[in-house]
Amino acid sequence: GDSVTQMEGPVTLSEEAFLTINCTYTATGYPSLFWYVQYPGEGLQLLLKATKADDKGSNKGFEATYRKETTSFHLEKGSVQVSDSAVYFCALSDGGTGNQFYFGTGTSLTVIP
Amino acid sequence: GAVVSQHPSWVICKSGTSVKIECRSLDFQATTMFWYRQFPKQSLMLMATSNEGSKATYEQGVEKDKFLINHASLTLSTLTVTSAHPEDSSFYICSAIQQGRNSPLHFGNGTRLTVT
């Protein structure tokens, strides 16, 4: 079945460092891919998405490219800020009428000044 | 757009009482809503899928009689934790999806339930 494998954390970076959080997926069809962010004590917020191969999702300086050949959707940011400290979830939607979503285990990011 | 409101954000109750959590899609119609449970520093655990006008579909291991889900309209789903016990203390998050392929999930801000 469909699944998402996400880089385990926690990740600790200094401010302005480069961030990569790896995410790979397994899917039988043509899924859509998402990154969600969860700040402490809050629900999840959609960060970015990509709905087909080679699409690049971007938002707030974060980017992720839908790579079908490597079944990956790695999250990147060139220069992280303290305010980026949160838990990041990679997710997949099978895109069918069932609208099933599959989440990775989450990666905790802490950015230190 | 696509705002999901979840209420209450935090509730403390005594063992044996019931607690109702509401999830509303404020600016879109959600034919499907999902309820998750999240333990500290862990990922989301899908509890059930709620479709408007029909019975919820529960994941394996989730007690239907304990976690009552009602999806009475296209903008409201409720989760009632019945006869709550301390082990039910957790963070509960709802999400809703708009119709259409490739639509993302939109999440509420979660409800922190503490059962004493």
PDB file of C-alpha atoms in Angstrom, chain A residues 46 68 73:
ATOM      1  CA  LEU A  46      -0.196  23.164   5.040  1.00  0.00           C
ATOM      2  CA  LYS A  68       8.981  10.542  -9.524  1.00  0.00           C
ATOM      3  CA  PHE A  73       9.801  15.007  -1.977  1.00  0.00           C
TER       4      PHE A  73
END
